[in-house]
Amino acid sequence: METRGPRIIVALDYPEAGSAEAFVRTLDASLCRLKVGKELFTAAGPKFVEGLVRQGFDVFLDLKFHDIPNTVAQACKSTARLGVWMLNVHALGGRGMLSAAREAVDSIAGPRPHLIAVTLLTSMTAEDLVDLGIEGGVEDSVSRLAALSARCGLDGVVCSAQEASRLRAERGGQFLLVTPGIRLAGEGAQDQKRVTTARDAIEMGASYLVMGRSITRAKEPNAVLRATIQAIASAGSA
Ligand code: C5P
C-alpha cells in the first residue's frame, strides 16, 4: 500500500478562507495532509486550494462528484489541474462515470492524484437503501460498490473503520481505504455515530485517517498530531 508520508488527513471544515488559513498557519506541514470539502471550497474557491498546495500541503479535494460521465470527467480534470493529491467521486454514478473519471485523471500531465470513490454515505441506513430500491443491505452494497470502483481502476474508497477490515480482505493490500470517524482515546463521539481510535482504524486496514474537530479544535494541533502519529506507529500493520 502506498502510504509514504503522513497518514492523517486533517478536515478543514471551515465556512470561509480566513478562519481556515488562520488554523493552517499553526500547522506543521510535515505532520499531516489536508482535506477541503464542499463547505470551504464553495466559499474559498480553487485559488485557496492552489495556495495550500503551494505551501507544501498534500490536499484531498473532497467534492464527491456525481453526474453524467462527461461532466464528471471534465470536473476531475479541473480538480487534477489544481495540483491536488487526492479527489473523489460517488461510486453510485456507475461504471461509465467511474471509468470516465479514471481516464480523465490519467490524461493530466504531471503527478497523478489518487482517485477514490464514496461507496455509500455513512449517513445512509438500510431503510434508505429500501427507499432507493438498492438490494442487499448496507455492508454488501459497500462491498459491491468498492469492487465496482476497483474494476473501473479507482485507487480506493472512503469507508468507516468498521468496513475497513472486510474491504481490506476483499480488495487486497494496494487498495486505498480512507477512513473518517476517528476520535482520540477518551474523546466524545460528537455527531459521529460510530467512532474508532486512530490506532484501531490502522489495525483494521485503513490507509489514511480523516480527522476533523479532534485536531482543528485542539489547543495544540501539532501536539495532538504527533501523539496520534506515535499511536499509529505502534499499530500492527503500520
Ligand atoms: O470532525 P470530524 O473528525 O468528525 O470530521 C470528519 C470529517 O470527515 C468531516 O469533514 C466529514 O465531512 C468527513 N466525513 C465523515 N464521514 C464520512 C465521510 C466524510 O465524517 N462518512
PDB file of N, CA, C and O in Angstrom, residues 62-135:
ATOM      1  N   ASP A  62     -12.381  17.048  -1.532  1.00  0.00           N
ATOM      2  CA  ASP A  62     -13.487  16.111  -1.266  1.00  0.00           C
ATOM      3  C   ASP A  62     -14.792  16.699  -1.795  1.00  0.00           C
ATOM      4  O   ASP A  62     -15.600  17.214  -1.033  1.00  0.00           O
ATOM      5  N   LEU A  63     -14.965  16.629  -3.126  1.00  0.00           N
ATOM      6  CA  LEU A  63     -16.176  17.220  -3.726  1.00  0.00           C
ATOM      7  C   LEU A  63     -17.168  16.156  -4.183  1.00  0.00           C
ATOM      8  O   LEU A  63     -18.254  16.480  -4.661  1.00  0.00           O
ATOM      9  N   LYS A  64     -16.813  14.891  -4.081  1.00  0.00           N
ATOM     10  CA  LYS A  64     -17.738  13.758  -4.331  1.00  0.00           C
ATOM     11  C   LYS A  64     -18.575  13.977  -5.597  1.00  0.00           C
ATOM     12  O   LYS A  64     -19.800  14.063  -5.538  1.00  0.00           O
ATOM     13  N   PHE A  65     -17.891  14.004  -6.750  1.00  0.00           N
ATOM     14  CA  PHE A  65     -18.621  14.258  -7.999  1.00  0.00           C
ATOM     15  C   PHE A  65     -19.595  13.126  -8.323  1.00  0.00           C
ATOM     16  O   PHE A  65     -19.281  11.933  -8.137  1.00  0.00           O
ATOM     17  N   HIS A  66     -20.756  13.491  -8.842  1.00  0.00           N
ATOM     18  CA  HIS A  66     -21.786  12.505  -9.236  1.00  0.00           C
ATOM     19  C   HIS A  66     -22.638  13.177 -10.318  1.00  0.00           C
ATOM     20  O   HIS A  66     -23.481  14.020 -10.017  1.00  0.00           O
ATOM     21  N   ASP A  67     -22.378  12.829 -11.580  1.00  0.00           N
ATOM     22  CA  ASP A  67     -23.075  13.482 -12.690  1.00  0.00           C
ATOM     23  C   ASP A  67     -22.878  12.584 -13.909  1.00  0.00           C
ATOM     24  O   ASP A  67     -22.341  11.472 -13.794  1.00  0.00           O
ATOM     25  N   ILE A  68     -23.275  13.059 -15.081  1.00  0.00           N
ATOM     26  CA  ILE A  68     -23.068  12.237 -16.279  1.00  0.00           C
ATOM     27  C   ILE A  68     -21.552  12.121 -16.526  1.00  0.00           C
ATOM     28  O   ILE A  68     -20.772  12.985 -16.098  1.00  0.00           O
ATOM     29  N   PRO A  69     -21.121  11.025 -17.197  1.00  0.00           N
ATOM     30  CA  PRO A  69     -19.678  10.765 -17.326  1.00  0.00           C
ATOM     31  C   PRO A  69     -18.870  11.940 -17.859  1.00  0.00           C
ATOM     32  O   PRO A  69     -17.811  12.272 -17.314  1.00  0.00           O
ATOM     33  N   ASN A  70     -19.357  12.610 -18.921  1.00  0.00           N
ATOM     34  CA  ASN A  70     -18.561  13.693 -19.498  1.00  0.00           C
ATOM     35  C   ASN A  70     -18.361  14.839 -18.502  1.00  0.00           C
ATOM     36  O   ASN A  70     -17.260  15.374 -18.360  1.00  0.00           O
ATOM     37  N   THR A  71     -19.415  15.182 -17.771  1.00  0.00           N
ATOM     38  CA  THR A  71     -19.319  16.287 -16.809  1.00  0.00           C
ATOM     39  C   THR A  71     -18.360  15.933 -15.681  1.00  0.00           C
ATOM     40  O   THR A  71     -17.525  16.757 -15.268  1.00  0.00           O
ATOM     41  N   VAL A  72     -18.447  14.706 -15.194  1.00  0.00           N
ATOM     42  CA  VAL A  72     -17.550  14.288 -14.111  1.00  0.00           C
ATOM     43  C   VAL A  72     -16.104  14.251 -14.612  1.00  0.00           C
ATOM     44  O   VAL A  72     -15.174  14.677 -13.915  1.00  0.00           O
ATOM     45  N   ALA A  73     -15.916  13.762 -15.845  1.00  0.00           N
ATOM     46  CA  ALA A  73     -14.559  13.705 -16.406  1.00  0.00           C
ATOM     47  C   ALA A  73     -13.945  15.105 -16.448  1.00  0.00           C
ATOM     48  O   ALA A  73     -12.786  15.309 -16.036  1.00  0.00           O
ATOM     49  N   GLN A  74     -14.723  16.081 -16.922  1.00  0.00           N
ATOM     50  CA  GLN A  74     -14.182  17.449 -17.028  1.00  0.00           C
ATOM     51  C   GLN A  74     -13.918  18.032 -15.631  1.00  0.00           C
ATOM     52  O   GLN A  74     -12.924  18.732 -15.409  1.00  0.00           O
ATOM     53  N   ALA A  75     -14.821  17.746 -14.688  1.00  0.00           N
ATOM     54  CA  ALA A  75     -14.636  18.241 -13.315  1.00  0.00           C
ATOM     55  C   ALA A  75     -13.375  17.618 -12.694  1.00  0.00           C
ATOM     56  O   ALA A  75     -12.618  18.292 -11.981  1.00  0.00           O
ATOM     57  N   CYS A  76     -13.148  16.339 -12.990  1.00  0.00           N
ATOM     58  CA  CYS A  76     -11.940  15.664 -12.462  1.00  0.00           C
ATOM     59  C   CYS A  76     -10.675  16.296 -13.054  1.00  0.00           C
ATOM     60  O   CYS A  76      -9.674  16.467 -12.349  1.00  0.00           O
ATOM     61  N   LYS A  77     -10.741  16.621 -14.353  1.00  0.00           N
ATOM     62  CA  LYS A  77      -9.560  17.264 -14.971  1.00  0.00           C
ATOM     63  C   LYS A  77      -9.285  18.607 -14.309  1.00  0.00           C
ATOM     64  O   LYS A  77      -8.138  18.927 -13.988  1.00  0.00           O
ATOM     65  N   SER A  78     -10.345  19.404 -14.103  1.00  0.00           N
ATOM     66  CA  SER A  78     -10.156  20.723 -13.474  1.00  0.00           C
ATOM     67  C   SER A  78      -9.575  20.557 -12.069  1.00  0.00           C
ATOM     68  O   SER A  78      -8.724  21.338 -11.641  1.00  0.00           O
ATOM     69  N   THR A  79     -10.038  19.541 -11.361  1.00  0.00           N
ATOM     70  CA  THR A  79      -9.549  19.291  -9.996  1.00  0.00           C
ATOM     71  C   THR A  79      -8.079  18.881 -10.027  1.00  0.00           C
ATOM     72  O   THR A  79      -7.262  19.394  -9.262  1.00  0.00           O
ATOM     73  N   ALA A  80      -7.758  17.955 -10.930  1.00  0.00           N
ATOM     74  CA  ALA A  80      -6.375  17.461 -11.000  1.00  0.00           C
ATOM     75  C   ALA A  80      -5.412  18.596 -11.349  1.00  0.00           C
ATOM     76  O   ALA A  80      -4.284  18.652 -10.843  1.00  0.00           O
ATOM     77  N   ARG A  81      -5.878  19.531 -12.200  1.00  0.00           N
ATOM     78  CA  ARG A  81      -5.012  20.657 -12.605  1.00  0.00           C
ATOM     79  C   ARG A  81      -4.679  21.587 -11.439  1.00  0.00           C
ATOM     80  O   ARG A  81      -3.748  22.373 -11.519  1.00  0.00           O
ATOM     81  N   LEU A  82      -5.443  21.510 -10.345  1.00  0.00           N
ATOM     82  CA  LEU A  82      -5.131  22.347  -9.172  1.00  0.00           C
ATOM     83  C   LEU A  82      -3.918  21.809  -8.411  1.00  0.00           C
ATOM     84  O   LEU A  82      -3.447  22.437  -7.474  1.00  0.00           O
ATOM     85  N   GLY A  83      -3.486  20.603  -8.803  1.00  0.00           N
ATOM     86  CA  GLY A  83      -2.310  20.029  -8.133  1.00  0.00           C
ATOM     87  C   GLY A  83      -2.661  19.269  -6.859  1.00  0.00           C
ATOM     88  O   GLY A  83      -1.806  19.062  -6.010  1.00  0.00           O
ATOM     89  N   VAL A  84      -3.935  18.835  -6.767  1.00  0.00           N
ATOM     90  CA  VAL A  84      -4.328  18.124  -5.539  1.00  0.00           C
ATOM     91  C   VAL A  84      -3.708  16.726  -5.505  1.00  0.00           C
ATOM     92  O   VAL A  84      -3.310  16.173  -6.531  1.00  0.00           O
ATOM     93  N   TRP A  85      -3.670  16.157  -4.325  1.00  0.00           N
ATOM     94  CA  TRP A  85      -3.089  14.823  -4.092  1.00  0.00           C
ATOM     95  C   TRP A  85      -4.140  13.726  -4.200  1.00  0.00           C
ATOM     96  O   TRP A  85      -3.852  12.599  -4.563  1.00  0.00           O
ATOM     97  N   MET A  86      -5.405  14.079  -3.913  1.00  0.00           N
ATOM     98  CA  MET A  86      -6.491  13.088  -3.927  1.00  0.00           C
ATOM     99  C   MET A  86      -7.802  13.788  -4.285  1.00  0.00           C
ATOM    100  O   MET A  86      -8.014  14.946  -3.906  1.00  0.00           O
ATOM    101  N   LEU A  87      -8.677  13.075  -5.025  1.00  0.00           N
ATOM    102  CA  LEU A  87     -10.018  13.587  -5.315  1.00  0.00           C
ATOM    103  C   LEU A  87     -10.989  12.422  -5.310  1.00  0.00           C
ATOM    104  O   LEU A  87     -10.562  11.263  -5.294  1.00  0.00           O
ATOM    105  N   ASN A  88     -12.296  12.738  -5.308  1.00  0.00           N
ATOM    106  CA  ASN A  88     -13.244  11.628  -5.214  1.00  0.00           C
ATOM    107  C   ASN A  88     -14.531  11.847  -5.995  1.00  0.00           C
ATOM    108  O   ASN A  88     -14.872  12.968  -6.371  1.00  0.00           O
ATOM    109  N   VAL A  89     -15.214  10.722  -6.240  1.00  0.00           N
ATOM    110  CA  VAL A  89     -16.486  10.695  -6.967  1.00  0.00           C
ATOM    111  C   VAL A  89     -17.394   9.707  -6.223  1.00  0.00           C
ATOM    112  O   VAL A  89     -16.916   8.947  -5.374  1.00  0.00           O
ATOM    113  N   HIS A  90     -18.685   9.720  -6.557  1.00  0.00           N
ATOM    114  CA  HIS A  90     -19.612   8.745  -5.964  1.00  0.00           C
ATOM    115  C   HIS A  90     -19.624   7.466  -6.796  1.00  0.00           C
ATOM    116  O   HIS A  90     -19.905   7.524  -8.004  1.00  0.00           O
ATOM    117  N   ALA A  91     -19.412   6.325  -6.175  1.00  0.00           N
ATOM    118  CA  ALA A  91     -19.478   5.054  -6.909  1.00  0.00           C
ATOM    119  C   ALA A  91     -20.872   4.820  -7.488  1.00  0.00           C
ATOM    120  O   ALA A  91     -21.025   4.139  -8.506  1.00  0.00           O
ATOM    121  N   LEU A  92     -21.901   5.410  -6.867  1.00  0.00           N
ATOM    122  CA  LEU A  92     -23.271   5.226  -7.373  1.00  0.00           C
ATOM    123  C   LEU A  92     -23.470   5.887  -8.734  1.00  0.00           C
ATOM    124  O   LEU A  92     -24.503   5.696  -9.365  1.00  0.00           O
ATOM    125  N   GLY A  93     -22.504   6.656  -9.198  1.00  0.00           N
ATOM    126  CA  GLY A  93     -22.555   7.206 -10.565  1.00  0.00           C
ATOM    127  C   GLY A  93     -22.428   6.116 -11.615  1.00  0.00           C
ATOM    128  O   GLY A  93     -22.724   6.345 -12.794  1.00  0.00           O
ATOM    129  N   GLY A  94     -21.955   4.931 -11.202  1.00  0.00           N
ATOM    130  CA  GLY A  94     -21.929   3.787 -12.114  1.00  0.00           C
ATOM    131  C   GLY A  94     -20.644   3.661 -12.919  1.00  0.00           C
ATOM    132  O   GLY A  94     -19.781   4.534 -12.911  1.00  0.00           O
ATOM    133  N   ARG A  95     -20.583   2.508 -13.614  1.00  0.00           N
ATOM    134  CA  ARG A  95     -19.371   2.114 -14.333  1.00  0.00           C
ATOM    135  C   ARG A  95     -18.889   3.158 -15.346  1.00  0.00           C
ATOM    136  O   ARG A  95     -17.706   3.497 -15.388  1.00  0.00           O
ATOM    137  N   GLY A  96     -19.828   3.693 -16.151  1.00  0.00           N
ATOM    138  CA  GLY A  96     -19.448   4.670 -17.190  1.00  0.00           C
ATOM    139  C   GLY A  96     -18.828   5.910 -16.579  1.00  0.00           C
ATOM    140  O   GLY A  96     -17.814   6.430 -17.064  1.00  0.00           O
ATOM    141  N   MET A  97     -19.433   6.382 -15.485  1.00  0.00           N
ATOM    142  CA  MET A  97     -18.930   7.594 -14.842  1.00  0.00           C
ATOM    143  C   MET A  97     -17.577   7.343 -14.174  1.00  0.00           C
ATOM    144  O   MET A  97     -16.652   8.162 -14.271  1.00  0.00           O
ATOM    145  N   LEU A  98     -17.451   6.176 -13.522  1.00  0.00           N
ATOM    146  CA  LEU A  98     -16.183   5.862 -12.833  1.00  0.00           C
ATOM    147  C   LEU A  98     -15.045   5.720 -13.847  1.00  0.00           C
ATOM    148  O   LEU A  98     -13.935   6.232 -13.643  1.00  0.00           O
ATOM    149  N   SER A  99     -15.329   5.034 -14.962  1.00  0.00           N
ATOM    150  CA  SER A  99     -14.281   4.839 -15.972  1.00  0.00           C
ATOM    151  C   SER A  99     -13.893   6.168 -16.618  1.00  0.00           C
ATOM    152  O   SER A  99     -12.706   6.420 -16.891  1.00  0.00           O
ATOM    153  N   ALA A 100     -14.901   7.035 -16.833  1.00  0.00           N
ATOM    154  CA  ALA A 100     -14.609   8.348 -17.430  1.00  0.00           C
ATOM    155  C   ALA A 100     -13.743   9.175 -16.471  1.00  0.00           C
ATOM    156  O   ALA A 100     -12.824   9.879 -16.906  1.00  0.00           O
ATOM    157  N   ALA A 101     -14.021   9.080 -15.180  1.00  0.00           N
ATOM    158  CA  ALA A 101     -13.224   9.809 -14.180  1.00  0.00           C
ATOM    159  C   ALA A 101     -11.779   9.294 -14.210  1.00  0.00           C
ATOM    160  O   ALA A 101     -10.820  10.074 -14.185  1.00  0.00           O
ATOM    161  N   ARG A 102     -11.627   7.963 -14.274  1.00  0.00           N
ATOM    162  CA  ARG A 102     -10.281   7.355 -14.308  1.00  0.00           C
ATOM    163  C   ARG A 102      -9.489   7.869 -15.507  1.00  0.00           C
ATOM    164  O   ARG A 102      -8.339   8.286 -15.387  1.00  0.00           O
ATOM    165  N   GLU A 103     -10.123   7.785 -16.695  1.00  0.00           N
ATOM    166  CA  GLU A 103      -9.433   8.230 -17.925  1.00  0.00           C
ATOM    167  C   GLU A 103      -9.064   9.701 -17.847  1.00  0.00           C
ATOM    168  O   GLU A 103      -7.989  10.108 -18.273  1.00  0.00           O
ATOM    169  N   ALA A 104      -9.971  10.500 -17.300  1.00  0.00           N
ATOM    170  CA  ALA A 104      -9.732  11.947 -17.230  1.00  0.00           C
ATOM    171  C   ALA A 104      -8.530  12.246 -16.343  1.00  0.00           C
ATOM    172  O   ALA A 104      -7.654  13.041 -16.709  1.00  0.00           O
ATOM    173  N   VAL A 105      -8.470  11.610 -15.197  1.00  0.00           N
ATOM    174  CA  VAL A 105      -7.353  11.872 -14.274  1.00  0.00           C
ATOM    175  C   VAL A 105      -6.040  11.392 -14.905  1.00  0.00           C
ATOM    176  O   VAL A 105      -5.000  12.057 -14.804  1.00  0.00           O
ATOM    177  N   ASP A 106      -6.094  10.240 -15.607  1.00  0.00           N
ATOM    178  CA  ASP A 106      -4.881   9.714 -16.239  1.00  0.00           C
ATOM    179  C   ASP A 106      -4.380  10.603 -17.378  1.00  0.00           C
ATOM    180  O   ASP A 106      -3.216  10.524 -17.756  1.00  0.00           O
ATOM    181  N   SER A 107      -5.295  11.406 -17.957  1.00  0.00           N
ATOM    182  CA  SER A 107      -4.897  12.216 -19.120  1.00  0.00           C
ATOM    183  C   SER A 107      -4.161  13.498 -18.718  1.00  0.00           C
ATOM    184  O   SER A 107      -3.642  14.207 -19.567  1.00  0.00           O
ATOM    185  N   ILE A 108      -4.123  13.794 -17.435  1.00  0.00           N
ATOM    186  CA  ILE A 108      -3.496  15.037 -16.966  1.00  0.00           C
ATOM    187  C   ILE A 108      -1.979  14.841 -16.865  1.00  0.00           C
ATOM    188  O   ILE A 108      -1.515  13.830 -16.321  1.00  0.00           O
ATOM    189  N   ALA A 109      -1.212  15.834 -17.377  1.00  0.00           N
ATOM    190  CA  ALA A 109       0.248  15.755 -17.273  1.00  0.00           C
ATOM    191  C   ALA A 109       0.658  16.005 -15.815  1.00  0.00           C
ATOM    192  O   ALA A 109      -0.072  16.657 -15.078  1.00  0.00           O
ATOM    193  N   GLY A 110       1.799  15.466 -15.440  1.00  0.00           N
ATOM    194  CA  GLY A 110       2.299  15.720 -14.081  1.00  0.00           C
ATOM    195  C   GLY A 110       1.906  14.616 -13.129  1.00  0.00           C
ATOM    196  O   GLY A 110       1.334  13.605 -13.542  1.00  0.00           O
ATOM    197  N   PRO A 111       2.187  14.803 -11.830  1.00  0.00           N
ATOM    198  CA  PRO A 111       1.929  13.745 -10.860  1.00  0.00           C
ATOM    199  C   PRO A 111       0.441  13.374 -10.833  1.00  0.00           C
ATOM    200  O   PRO A 111      -0.413  14.261 -10.883  1.00  0.00           O
ATOM    201  N   ARG A 112       0.159  12.063 -10.777  1.00  0.00           N
ATOM    202  CA  ARG A 112      -1.221  11.583 -10.858  1.00  0.00           C
ATOM    203  C   ARG A 112      -1.866  11.579  -9.475  1.00  0.00           C
ATOM    204  O   ARG A 112      -1.401  10.877  -8.583  1.00  0.00           O
ATOM    205  N   PRO A 113      -2.940  12.357  -9.266  1.00  0.00           N
ATOM    206  CA  PRO A 113      -3.573  12.306  -7.943  1.00  0.00           C
ATOM    207  C   PRO A 113      -4.308  10.980  -7.737  1.00  0.00           C
ATOM    208  O   PRO A 113      -4.676  10.317  -8.704  1.00  0.00           O
ATOM    209  N   HIS A 114      -4.505  10.611  -6.486  1.00  0.00           N
ATOM    210  CA  HIS A 114      -5.317   9.433  -6.182  1.00  0.00           C
ATOM    211  C   HIS A 114      -6.773   9.745  -6.476  1.00  0.00           C
ATOM    212  O   HIS A 114      -7.279  10.803  -6.086  1.00  0.00           O
ATOM    213  N   LEU A 115      -7.427   8.806  -7.147  1.00  0.00           N
ATOM    214  CA  LEU A 115      -8.858   8.941  -7.441  1.00  0.00           C
ATOM    215  C   LEU A 115      -9.594   7.869  -6.637  1.00  0.00           C
ATOM    216  O   LEU A 115      -9.380   6.671  -6.863  1.00  0.00           O
ATOM    217  N   ILE A 116     -10.416   8.313  -5.699  1.00  0.00           N
ATOM    218  CA  ILE A 116     -11.127   7.335  -4.866  1.00  0.00           C
ATOM    219  C   ILE A 116     -12.637   7.563  -4.976  1.00  0.00           C
ATOM    220  O   ILE A 116     -13.079   8.566  -5.527  1.00  0.00           O
ATOM    221  N   ALA A 117     -13.412   6.608  -4.455  1.00  0.00           N
ATOM    222  CA  ALA A 117     -14.871   6.696  -4.547  1.00  0.00           C
ATOM    223  C   ALA A 117     -15.491   6.689  -3.154  1.00  0.00           C
ATOM    224  O   ALA A 117     -14.936   6.114  -2.217  1.00  0.00           O
ATOM    225  N   VAL A 118     -16.642   7.321  -3.065  1.00  0.00           N
ATOM    226  CA  VAL A 118     -17.502   7.143  -1.901  1.00  0.00           C
ATOM    227  C   VAL A 118     -18.421   5.989  -2.280  1.00  0.00           C
ATOM    228  O   VAL A 118     -19.016   6.018  -3.356  1.00  0.00           O
ATOM    229  N   THR A 119     -18.539   4.980  -1.432  1.00  0.00           N
ATOM    230  CA  THR A 119     -19.443   3.853  -1.752  1.00  0.00           C
ATOM    231  C   THR A 119     -20.859   4.290  -1.381  1.00  0.00           C
ATOM    232  O   THR A 119     -21.580   4.833  -2.199  1.00  0.00           O
ATOM    233  N   LEU A 120     -21.255   4.068  -0.134  1.00  0.00           N
ATOM    234  CA  LEU A 120     -22.497   4.641   0.383  1.00  0.00           C
ATOM    235  C   LEU A 120     -22.103   5.674   1.407  1.00  0.00           C
ATOM    236  O   LEU A 120     -21.151   5.463   2.164  1.00  0.00           O
ATOM    237  N   LEU A 121     -22.829   6.766   1.476  1.00  0.00           N
ATOM    238  CA  LEU A 121     -22.585   7.732   2.554  1.00  0.00           C
ATOM    239  C   LEU A 121     -22.844   7.005   3.877  1.00  0.00           C
ATOM    240  O   LEU A 121     -23.811   6.242   3.995  1.00  0.00           O
ATOM    241  N   THR A 122     -21.998   7.252   4.874  1.00  0.00           N
ATOM    242  CA  THR A 122     -22.195   6.537   6.145  1.00  0.00           C
ATOM    243  C   THR A 122     -23.459   7.016   6.865  1.00  0.00           C
ATOM    244  O   THR A 122     -23.889   6.400   7.825  1.00  0.00           O
ATOM    245  N   SER A 123     -24.048   8.097   6.387  1.00  0.00           N
ATOM    246  CA  SER A 123     -25.319   8.548   6.977  1.00  0.00           C
ATOM    247  C   SER A 123     -26.487   7.693   6.475  1.00  0.00           C
ATOM    248  O   SER A 123     -27.601   7.791   6.990  1.00  0.00           O
ATOM    249  N   MET A 124     -26.259   6.835   5.479  1.00  0.00           N
ATOM    250  CA  MET A 124     -27.366   6.064   4.909  1.00  0.00           C
ATOM    251  C   MET A 124     -27.648   4.806   5.714  1.00  0.00           C
ATOM    252  O   MET A 124     -26.736   4.117   6.164  1.00  0.00           O
ATOM    253  N   THR A 125     -28.936   4.520   5.873  1.00  0.00           N
ATOM    254  CA  THR A 125     -29.369   3.348   6.648  1.00  0.00           C
ATOM    255  C   THR A 125     -29.946   2.305   5.698  1.00  0.00           C
ATOM    256  O   THR A 125     -30.186   2.591   4.511  1.00  0.00           O
ATOM    257  N   ALA A 126     -30.221   1.109   6.266  1.00  0.00           N
ATOM    258  CA  ALA A 126     -30.854   0.040   5.478  1.00  0.00           C
ATOM    259  C   ALA A 126     -32.183   0.525   4.907  1.00  0.00           C
ATOM    260  O   ALA A 126     -32.557   0.191   3.776  1.00  0.00           O
ATOM    261  N   GLU A 127     -32.885   1.354   5.689  1.00  0.00           N
ATOM    262  CA  GLU A 127     -34.174   1.897   5.241  1.00  0.00           C
ATOM    263  C   GLU A 127     -33.994   2.789   3.998  1.00  0.00           C
ATOM    264  O   GLU A 127     -34.795   2.732   3.066  1.00  0.00           O
ATOM    265  N   ASP A 128     -32.936   3.602   4.009  1.00  0.00           N
ATOM    266  CA  ASP A 128     -32.662   4.457   2.836  1.00  0.00           C
ATOM    267  C   ASP A 128     -32.461   3.599   1.597  1.00  0.00           C
ATOM    268  O   ASP A 128     -32.912   3.951   0.503  1.00  0.00           O
ATOM    269  N   LEU A 129     -31.755   2.465   1.773  1.00  0.00           N
ATOM    270  CA  LEU A 129     -31.486   1.607   0.614  1.00  0.00           C
ATOM    271  C   LEU A 129     -32.781   1.033   0.060  1.00  0.00           C
ATOM    272  O   LEU A 129     -32.969   0.938  -1.153  1.00  0.00           O
ATOM    273  N   VAL A 130     -33.701   0.648   0.974  1.00  0.00           N
ATOM    274  CA  VAL A 130     -35.001   0.141   0.524  1.00  0.00           C
ATOM    275  C   VAL A 130     -35.722   1.236  -0.264  1.00  0.00           C
ATOM    276  O   VAL A 130     -36.239   0.997  -1.359  1.00  0.00           O
ATOM    277  N   ASP A 131     -35.718   2.476   0.262  1.00  0.00           N
ATOM    278  CA  ASP A 131     -36.360   3.602  -0.442  1.00  0.00           C
ATOM    279  C   ASP A 131     -35.815   3.737  -1.863  1.00  0.00           C
ATOM    280  O   ASP A 131     -36.528   4.085  -2.790  1.00  0.00           O
ATOM    281  N   LEU A 132     -34.487   3.500  -2.002  1.00  0.00           N
ATOM    282  CA  LEU A 132     -33.837   3.693  -3.299  1.00  0.00           C
ATOM    283  C   LEU A 132     -33.921   2.448  -4.184  1.00  0.00           C
ATOM    284  O   LEU A 132     -33.472   2.469  -5.326  1.00  0.00           O
ATOM    285  N   GLY A 133     -34.464   1.345  -3.638  1.00  0.00           N
ATOM    286  CA  GLY A 133     -34.533   0.109  -4.415  1.00  0.00           C
ATOM    287  C   GLY A 133     -33.200  -0.589  -4.544  1.00  0.00           C
ATOM    288  O   GLY A 133     -32.964  -1.363  -5.470  1.00  0.00           O
ATOM    289  N   ILE A 134     -32.265  -0.303  -3.605  1.00  0.00           N
ATOM    290  CA  ILE A 134     -30.959  -0.969  -3.629  1.00  0.00           C
ATOM    291  C   ILE A 134     -31.038  -2.204  -2.735  1.00  0.00           C
ATOM    292  O   ILE A 134     -31.380  -2.103  -1.550  1.00  0.00           O
ATOM    293  N   GLU A 135     -30.743  -3.365  -3.312  1.00  0.00           N
ATOM    294  CA  GLU A 135     -30.891  -4.618  -2.562  1.00  0.00           C
ATOM    295  C   GLU A 135     -29.593  -5.029  -1.883  1.00  0.00           C
ATOM    296  O   GLU A 135     -28.513  -4.666  -2.329  1.00  0.00           O
TER     297      GLU A 135
END
